[in-house]
PDB file of C-alpha atoms in Angstrom:
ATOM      1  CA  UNK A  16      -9.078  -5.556 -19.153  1.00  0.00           C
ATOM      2  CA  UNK A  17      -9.137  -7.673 -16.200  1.00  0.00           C
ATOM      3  CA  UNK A  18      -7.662 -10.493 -17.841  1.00  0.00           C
ATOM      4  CA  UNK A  19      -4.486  -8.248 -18.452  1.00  0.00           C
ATOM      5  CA  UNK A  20      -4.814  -7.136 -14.444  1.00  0.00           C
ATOM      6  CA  UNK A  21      -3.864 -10.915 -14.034  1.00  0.00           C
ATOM      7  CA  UNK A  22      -0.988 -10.710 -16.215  1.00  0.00           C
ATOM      8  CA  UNK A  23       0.175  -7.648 -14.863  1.00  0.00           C
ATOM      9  CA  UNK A  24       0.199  -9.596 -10.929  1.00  0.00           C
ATOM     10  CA  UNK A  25       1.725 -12.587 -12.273  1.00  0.00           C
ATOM     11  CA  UNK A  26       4.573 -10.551 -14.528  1.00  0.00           C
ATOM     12  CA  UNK A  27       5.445  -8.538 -11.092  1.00  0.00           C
ATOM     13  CA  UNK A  28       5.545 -12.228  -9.375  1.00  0.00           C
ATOM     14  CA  UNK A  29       7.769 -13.403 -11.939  1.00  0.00           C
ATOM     15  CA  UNK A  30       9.766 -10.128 -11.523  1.00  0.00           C
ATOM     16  CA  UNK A  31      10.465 -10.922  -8.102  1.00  0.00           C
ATOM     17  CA  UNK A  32      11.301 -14.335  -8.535  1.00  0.00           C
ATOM     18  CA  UNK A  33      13.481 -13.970 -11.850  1.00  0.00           C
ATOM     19  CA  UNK A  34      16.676 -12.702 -10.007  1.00  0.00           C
ATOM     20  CA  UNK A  35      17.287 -15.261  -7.589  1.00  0.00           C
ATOM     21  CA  UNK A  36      16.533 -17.740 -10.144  1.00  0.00           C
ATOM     22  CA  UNK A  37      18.916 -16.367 -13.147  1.00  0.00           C
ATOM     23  CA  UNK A  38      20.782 -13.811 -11.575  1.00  0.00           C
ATOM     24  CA  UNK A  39      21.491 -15.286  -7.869  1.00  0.00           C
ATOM     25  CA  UNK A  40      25.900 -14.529  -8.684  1.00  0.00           C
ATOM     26  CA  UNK A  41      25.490 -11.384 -10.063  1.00  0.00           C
ATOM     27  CA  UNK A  42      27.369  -8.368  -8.957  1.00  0.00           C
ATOM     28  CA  UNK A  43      24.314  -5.935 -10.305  1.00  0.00           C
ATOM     29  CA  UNK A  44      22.215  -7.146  -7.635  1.00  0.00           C
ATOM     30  CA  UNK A  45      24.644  -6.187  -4.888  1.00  0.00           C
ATOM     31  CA  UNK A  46      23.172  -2.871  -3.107  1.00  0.00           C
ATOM     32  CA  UNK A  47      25.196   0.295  -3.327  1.00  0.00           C
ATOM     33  CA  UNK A  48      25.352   0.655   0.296  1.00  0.00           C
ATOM     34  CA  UNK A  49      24.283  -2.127   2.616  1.00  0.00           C
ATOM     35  CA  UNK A  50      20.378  -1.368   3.415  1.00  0.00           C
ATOM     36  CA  UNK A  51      19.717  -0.397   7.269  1.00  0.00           C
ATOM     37  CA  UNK A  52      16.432  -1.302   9.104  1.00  0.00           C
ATOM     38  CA  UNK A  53      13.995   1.344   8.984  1.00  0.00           C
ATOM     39  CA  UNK A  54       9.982   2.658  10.077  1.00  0.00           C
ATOM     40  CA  UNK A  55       8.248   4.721   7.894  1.00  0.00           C
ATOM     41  CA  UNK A  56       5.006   6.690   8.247  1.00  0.00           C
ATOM     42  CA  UNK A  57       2.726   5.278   5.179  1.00  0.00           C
ATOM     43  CA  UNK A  58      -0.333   7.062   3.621  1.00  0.00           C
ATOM     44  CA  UNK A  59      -2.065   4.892   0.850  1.00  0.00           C
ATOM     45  CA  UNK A  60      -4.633   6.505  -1.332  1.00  0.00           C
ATOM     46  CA  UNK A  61      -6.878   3.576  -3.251  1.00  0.00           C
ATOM     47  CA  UNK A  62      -8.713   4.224  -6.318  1.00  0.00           C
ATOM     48  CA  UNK A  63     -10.883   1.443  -8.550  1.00  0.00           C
ATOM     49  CA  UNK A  64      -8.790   2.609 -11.764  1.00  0.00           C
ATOM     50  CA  UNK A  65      -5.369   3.604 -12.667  1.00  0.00           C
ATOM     51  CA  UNK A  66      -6.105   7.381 -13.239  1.00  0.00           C
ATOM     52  CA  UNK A  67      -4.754   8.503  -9.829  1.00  0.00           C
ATOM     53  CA  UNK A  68      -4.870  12.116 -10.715  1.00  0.00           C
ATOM     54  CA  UNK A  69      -8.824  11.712 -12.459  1.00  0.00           C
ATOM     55  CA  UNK A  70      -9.731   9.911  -9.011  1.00  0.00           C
ATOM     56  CA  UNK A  71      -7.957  12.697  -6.639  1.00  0.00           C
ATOM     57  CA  UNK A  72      -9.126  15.664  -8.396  1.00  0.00           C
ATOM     58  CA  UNK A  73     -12.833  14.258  -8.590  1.00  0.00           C
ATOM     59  CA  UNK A  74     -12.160  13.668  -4.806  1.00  0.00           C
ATOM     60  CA  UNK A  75     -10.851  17.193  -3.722  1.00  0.00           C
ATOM     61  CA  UNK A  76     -14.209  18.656  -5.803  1.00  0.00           C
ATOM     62  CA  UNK A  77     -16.413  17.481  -3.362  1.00  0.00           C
ATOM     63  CA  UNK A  78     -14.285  18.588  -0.585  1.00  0.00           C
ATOM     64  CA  UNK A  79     -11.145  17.939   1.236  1.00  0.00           C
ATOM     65  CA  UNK A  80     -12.525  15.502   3.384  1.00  0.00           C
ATOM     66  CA  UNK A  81     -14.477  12.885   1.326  1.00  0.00           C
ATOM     67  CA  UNK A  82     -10.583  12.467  -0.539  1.00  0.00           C
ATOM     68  CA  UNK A  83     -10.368  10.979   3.391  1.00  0.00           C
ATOM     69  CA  UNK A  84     -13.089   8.329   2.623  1.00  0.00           C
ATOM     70  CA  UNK A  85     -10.245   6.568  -0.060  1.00  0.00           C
ATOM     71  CA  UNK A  86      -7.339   6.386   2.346  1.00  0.00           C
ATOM     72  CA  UNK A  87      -5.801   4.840   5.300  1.00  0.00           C
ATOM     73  CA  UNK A  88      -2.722   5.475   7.194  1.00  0.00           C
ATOM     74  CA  UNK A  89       0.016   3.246   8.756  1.00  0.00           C
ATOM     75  CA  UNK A  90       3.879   2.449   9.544  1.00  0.00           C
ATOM     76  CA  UNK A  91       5.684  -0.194   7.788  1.00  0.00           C
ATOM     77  CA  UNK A  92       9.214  -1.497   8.789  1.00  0.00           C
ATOM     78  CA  UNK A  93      11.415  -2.470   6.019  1.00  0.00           C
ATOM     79  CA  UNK A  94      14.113  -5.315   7.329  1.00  0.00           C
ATOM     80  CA  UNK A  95      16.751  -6.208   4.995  1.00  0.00           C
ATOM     81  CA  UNK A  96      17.384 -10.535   4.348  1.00  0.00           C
ATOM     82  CA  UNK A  97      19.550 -10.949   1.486  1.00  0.00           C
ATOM     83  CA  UNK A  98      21.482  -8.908  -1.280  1.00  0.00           C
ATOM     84  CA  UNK A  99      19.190  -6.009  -2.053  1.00  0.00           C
ATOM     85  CA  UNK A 100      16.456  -7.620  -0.974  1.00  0.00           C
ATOM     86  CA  UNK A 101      13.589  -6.846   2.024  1.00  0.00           C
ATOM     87  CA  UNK A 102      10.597  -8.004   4.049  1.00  0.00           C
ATOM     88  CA  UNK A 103       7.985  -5.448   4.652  1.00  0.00           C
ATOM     89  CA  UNK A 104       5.041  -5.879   7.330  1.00  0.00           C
ATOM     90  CA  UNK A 105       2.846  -3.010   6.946  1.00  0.00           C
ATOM     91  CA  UNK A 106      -0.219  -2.189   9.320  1.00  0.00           C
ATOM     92  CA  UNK A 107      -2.741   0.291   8.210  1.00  0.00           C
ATOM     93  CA  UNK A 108      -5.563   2.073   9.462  1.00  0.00           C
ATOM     94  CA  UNK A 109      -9.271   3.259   7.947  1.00  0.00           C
ATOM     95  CA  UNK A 110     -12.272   4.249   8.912  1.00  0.00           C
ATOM     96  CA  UNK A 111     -15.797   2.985   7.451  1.00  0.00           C
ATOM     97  CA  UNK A 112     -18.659   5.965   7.830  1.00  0.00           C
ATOM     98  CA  UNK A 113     -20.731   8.725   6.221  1.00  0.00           C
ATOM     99  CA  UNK A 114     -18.024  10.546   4.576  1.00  0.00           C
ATOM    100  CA  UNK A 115     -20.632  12.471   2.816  1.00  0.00           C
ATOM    101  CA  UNK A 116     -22.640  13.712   5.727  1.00  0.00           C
ATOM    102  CA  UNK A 117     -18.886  14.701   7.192  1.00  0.00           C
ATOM    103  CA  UNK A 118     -18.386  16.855   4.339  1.00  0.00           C
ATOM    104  CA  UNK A 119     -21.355  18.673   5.435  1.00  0.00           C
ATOM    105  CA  UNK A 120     -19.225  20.342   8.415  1.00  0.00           C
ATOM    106  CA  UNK A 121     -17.947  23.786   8.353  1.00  0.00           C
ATOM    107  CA  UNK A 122     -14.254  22.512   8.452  1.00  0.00           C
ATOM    108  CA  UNK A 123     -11.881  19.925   7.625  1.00  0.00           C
ATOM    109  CA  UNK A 124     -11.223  19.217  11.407  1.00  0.00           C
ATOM    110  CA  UNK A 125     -14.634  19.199  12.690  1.00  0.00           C
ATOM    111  CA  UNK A 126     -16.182  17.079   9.585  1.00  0.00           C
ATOM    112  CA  UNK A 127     -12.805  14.206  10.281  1.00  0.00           C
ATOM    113  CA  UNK A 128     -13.851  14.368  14.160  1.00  0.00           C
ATOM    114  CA  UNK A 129     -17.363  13.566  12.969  1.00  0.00           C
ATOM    115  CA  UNK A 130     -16.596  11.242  10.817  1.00  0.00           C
ATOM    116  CA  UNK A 131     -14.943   9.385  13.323  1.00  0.00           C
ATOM    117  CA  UNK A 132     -17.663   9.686  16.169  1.00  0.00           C
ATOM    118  CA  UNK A 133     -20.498   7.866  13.407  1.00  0.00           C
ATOM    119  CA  UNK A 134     -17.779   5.216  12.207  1.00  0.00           C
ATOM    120  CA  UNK A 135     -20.024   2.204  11.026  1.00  0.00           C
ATOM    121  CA  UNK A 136     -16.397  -0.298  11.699  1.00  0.00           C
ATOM    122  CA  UNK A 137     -12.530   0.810  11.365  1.00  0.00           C
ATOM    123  CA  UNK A 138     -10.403  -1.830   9.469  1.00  0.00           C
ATOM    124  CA  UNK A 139      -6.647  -2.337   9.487  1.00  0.00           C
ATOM    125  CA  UNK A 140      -4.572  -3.648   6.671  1.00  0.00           C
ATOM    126  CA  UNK A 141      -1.681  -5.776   7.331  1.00  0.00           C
ATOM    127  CA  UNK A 142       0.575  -7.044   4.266  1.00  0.00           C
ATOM    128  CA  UNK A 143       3.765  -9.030   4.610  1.00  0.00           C
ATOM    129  CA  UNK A 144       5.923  -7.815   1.088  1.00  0.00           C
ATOM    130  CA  UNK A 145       8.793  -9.262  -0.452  1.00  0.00           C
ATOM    131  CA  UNK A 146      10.807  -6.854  -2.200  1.00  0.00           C
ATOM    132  CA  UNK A 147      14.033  -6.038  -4.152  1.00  0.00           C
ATOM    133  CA  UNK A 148      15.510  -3.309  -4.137  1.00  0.00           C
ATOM    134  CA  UNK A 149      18.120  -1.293  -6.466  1.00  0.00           C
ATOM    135  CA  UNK A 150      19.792   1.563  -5.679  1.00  0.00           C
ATOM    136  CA  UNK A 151      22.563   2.969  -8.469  1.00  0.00           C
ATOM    137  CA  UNK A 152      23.269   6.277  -6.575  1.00  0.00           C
ATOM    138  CA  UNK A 153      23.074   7.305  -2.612  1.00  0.00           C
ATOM    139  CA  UNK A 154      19.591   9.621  -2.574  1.00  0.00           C
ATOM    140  CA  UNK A 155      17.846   7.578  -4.871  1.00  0.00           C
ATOM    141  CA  UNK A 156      16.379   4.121  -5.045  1.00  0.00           C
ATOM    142  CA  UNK A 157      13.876   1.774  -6.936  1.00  0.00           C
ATOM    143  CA  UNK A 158      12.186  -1.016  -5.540  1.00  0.00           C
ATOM    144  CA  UNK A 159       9.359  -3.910  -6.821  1.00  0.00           C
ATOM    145  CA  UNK A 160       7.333  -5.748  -4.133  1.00  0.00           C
ATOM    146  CA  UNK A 161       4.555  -8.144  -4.159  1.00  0.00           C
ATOM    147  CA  UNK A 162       3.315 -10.158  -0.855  1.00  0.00           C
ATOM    148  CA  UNK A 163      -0.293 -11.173   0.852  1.00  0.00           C
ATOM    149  CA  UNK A 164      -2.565  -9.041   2.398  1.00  0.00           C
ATOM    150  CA  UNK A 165      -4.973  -9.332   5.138  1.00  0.00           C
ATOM    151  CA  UNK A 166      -7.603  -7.235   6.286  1.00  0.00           C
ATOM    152  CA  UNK A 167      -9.130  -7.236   9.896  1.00  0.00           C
ATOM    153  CA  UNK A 168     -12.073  -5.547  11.258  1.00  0.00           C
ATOM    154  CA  UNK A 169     -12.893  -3.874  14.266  1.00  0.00           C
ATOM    155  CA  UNK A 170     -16.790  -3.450  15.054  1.00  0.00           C
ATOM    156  CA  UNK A 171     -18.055  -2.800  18.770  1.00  0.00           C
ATOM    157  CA  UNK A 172     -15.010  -4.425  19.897  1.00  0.00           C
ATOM    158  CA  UNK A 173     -14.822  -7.398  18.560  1.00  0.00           C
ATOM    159  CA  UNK A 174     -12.066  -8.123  15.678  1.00  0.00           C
ATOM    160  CA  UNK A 175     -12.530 -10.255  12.843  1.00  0.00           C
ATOM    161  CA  UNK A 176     -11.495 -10.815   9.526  1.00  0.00           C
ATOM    162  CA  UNK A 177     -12.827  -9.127   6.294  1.00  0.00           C
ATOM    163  CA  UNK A 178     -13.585 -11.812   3.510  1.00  0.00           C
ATOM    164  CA  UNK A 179     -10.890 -13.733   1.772  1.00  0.00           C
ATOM    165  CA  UNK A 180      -7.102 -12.562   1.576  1.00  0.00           C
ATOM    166  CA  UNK A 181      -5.827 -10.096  -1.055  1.00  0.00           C
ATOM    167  CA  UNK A 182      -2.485 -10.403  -3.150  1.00  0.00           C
ATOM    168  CA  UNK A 183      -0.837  -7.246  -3.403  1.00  0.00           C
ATOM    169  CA  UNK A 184       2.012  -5.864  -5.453  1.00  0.00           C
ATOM    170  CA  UNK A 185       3.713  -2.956  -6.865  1.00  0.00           C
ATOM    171  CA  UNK A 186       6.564  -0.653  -7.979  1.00  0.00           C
ATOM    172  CA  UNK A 187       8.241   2.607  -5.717  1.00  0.00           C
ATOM    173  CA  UNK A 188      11.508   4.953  -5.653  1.00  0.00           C
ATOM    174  CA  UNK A 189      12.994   6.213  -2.141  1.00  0.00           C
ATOM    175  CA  UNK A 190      14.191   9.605  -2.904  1.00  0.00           C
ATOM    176  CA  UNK A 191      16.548  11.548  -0.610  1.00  0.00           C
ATOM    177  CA  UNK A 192      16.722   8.261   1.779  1.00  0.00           C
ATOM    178  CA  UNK A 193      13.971  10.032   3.826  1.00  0.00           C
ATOM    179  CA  UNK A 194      10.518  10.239   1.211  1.00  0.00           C
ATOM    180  CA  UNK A 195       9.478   7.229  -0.748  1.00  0.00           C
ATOM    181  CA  UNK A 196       6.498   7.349  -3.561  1.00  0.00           C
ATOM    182  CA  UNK A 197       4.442   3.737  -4.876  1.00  0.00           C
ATOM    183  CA  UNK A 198       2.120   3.181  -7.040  1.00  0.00           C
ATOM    184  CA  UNK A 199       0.444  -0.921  -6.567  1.00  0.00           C
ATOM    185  CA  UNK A 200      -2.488  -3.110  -7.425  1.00  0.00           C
ATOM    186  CA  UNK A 201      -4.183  -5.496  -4.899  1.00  0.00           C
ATOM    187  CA  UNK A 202      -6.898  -8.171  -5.656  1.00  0.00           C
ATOM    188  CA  UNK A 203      -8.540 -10.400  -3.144  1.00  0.00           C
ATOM    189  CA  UNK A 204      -8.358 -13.902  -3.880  1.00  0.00           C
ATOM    190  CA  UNK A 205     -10.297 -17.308  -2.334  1.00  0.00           C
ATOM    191  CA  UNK A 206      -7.757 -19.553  -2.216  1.00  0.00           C
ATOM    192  CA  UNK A 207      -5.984 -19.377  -5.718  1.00  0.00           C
ATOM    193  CA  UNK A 208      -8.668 -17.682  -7.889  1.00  0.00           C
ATOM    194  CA  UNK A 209      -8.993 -13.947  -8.626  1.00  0.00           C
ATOM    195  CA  UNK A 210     -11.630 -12.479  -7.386  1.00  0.00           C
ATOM    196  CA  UNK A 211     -12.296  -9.698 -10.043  1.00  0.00           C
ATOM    197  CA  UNK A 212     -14.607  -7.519  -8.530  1.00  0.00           C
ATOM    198  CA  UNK A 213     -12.429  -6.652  -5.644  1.00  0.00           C
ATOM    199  CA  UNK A 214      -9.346  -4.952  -7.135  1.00  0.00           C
ATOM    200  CA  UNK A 215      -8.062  -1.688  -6.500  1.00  0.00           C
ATOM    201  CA  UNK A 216      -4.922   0.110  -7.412  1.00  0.00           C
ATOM    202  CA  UNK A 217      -2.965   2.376  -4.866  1.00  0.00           C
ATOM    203  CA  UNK A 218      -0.883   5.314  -4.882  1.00  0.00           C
ATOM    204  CA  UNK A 219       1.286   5.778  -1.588  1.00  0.00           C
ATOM    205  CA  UNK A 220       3.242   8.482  -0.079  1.00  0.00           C
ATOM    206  CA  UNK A 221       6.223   7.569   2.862  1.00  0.00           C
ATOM    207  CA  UNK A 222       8.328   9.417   5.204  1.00  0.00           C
ATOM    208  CA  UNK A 223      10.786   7.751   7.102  1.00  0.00           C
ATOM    209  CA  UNK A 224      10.839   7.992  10.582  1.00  0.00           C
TER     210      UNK A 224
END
């Protein structure tokens, strides 16, 4: 199983690659409306397997907020280079405490505010994504995107960074040019080997701003 988690990364590599390579003249790449710079709000949801819906609904039975203990929240900025395709920097943020002992609270409000008051560290997530995007019709659009992935910590105020760098990829469709949905895969790596313990798969919801 993990070995085909390494085949999956490098195929969506190769996807990115593969159209500048063989397809740099084609018309099919051309966009059909010139991309515009844009922010989005950006919620990811991370989840050790690929069963996003066994993960969420095993979440949501021991309460609303411990679903909290799997995500962080963000903005990314999506900048058009070339053709149809885009950088993306992304910053996220997260929260490391007793999600648990938050769920204890008589409210969804008062167990996040508590959760936040015994943080252990908060953490921010910054990938840098190259993407390509294809869009046949005006409200809807797909994209692939793969890029590094840093993570930074904040504890007592002092920032550093969180173990080795992460490789991050994935698939997502912009609907209505306001709401995008993605579904990814990330795996820290120390220098160019796979670290297989540390990858995760991601579901994440968009809104542009």
């Amino acid at each position: 199983m993990k070995r085909t988690h390494r085949i999956a990364l490098l195929a969506l590599l190769l996807a990115l690659c593969s159209p500048v390579l063989s397809r740099a003249d084609s018309s099919s790449l051309l966009p059909f409306r010139k991309q515009k710079p844009a922010f989005y709000l950006k919620l990811h949801y991370y989840t050790p397997t690929g069963d996003y819906l066994r993960s969420l609904t095993s979440d949501f039975n021991q309460g609303s907020i411990t679903l909290l203990s799997h995500t962080s929240l963000g903005f990314a900025y999506r900048q058009p280079i070339f053709r149809s395709f885009y950088i993306q920097p992304e910053v996220h943020y997260g929260i490391a405490t007793d999600w648990q002992e938050a769920a204890l609270k008589p409210n969804f409000f008062s167990g996040l505010t508590h959760a936040f008051n015994i943080r252990q560290y908060s953490f921010f997530d910054v990938p840098l994504y190259l993407g390509l995007r294809w869009q046949p019709i005006t409200l809807f659009a797909a994209r692939i995107y793969a890029g590094p992935l840093m993570q930074f910590s904040l504890f007592q105020k002092q920032f550093g960074i969180v173990g080795q760098y992460s490789l991050a990829g994935g698939i997502g469709l912009d609907l209505l040019n306001f709401f995008s949905i993605d579904l990814g895969y990330r795996v820290a790596m120390n220098e160019f080997t796979f670290i297989e313990t540390s990858s995760t798969y991601f579901l994440a919801l968009s809104l542009k701003l």
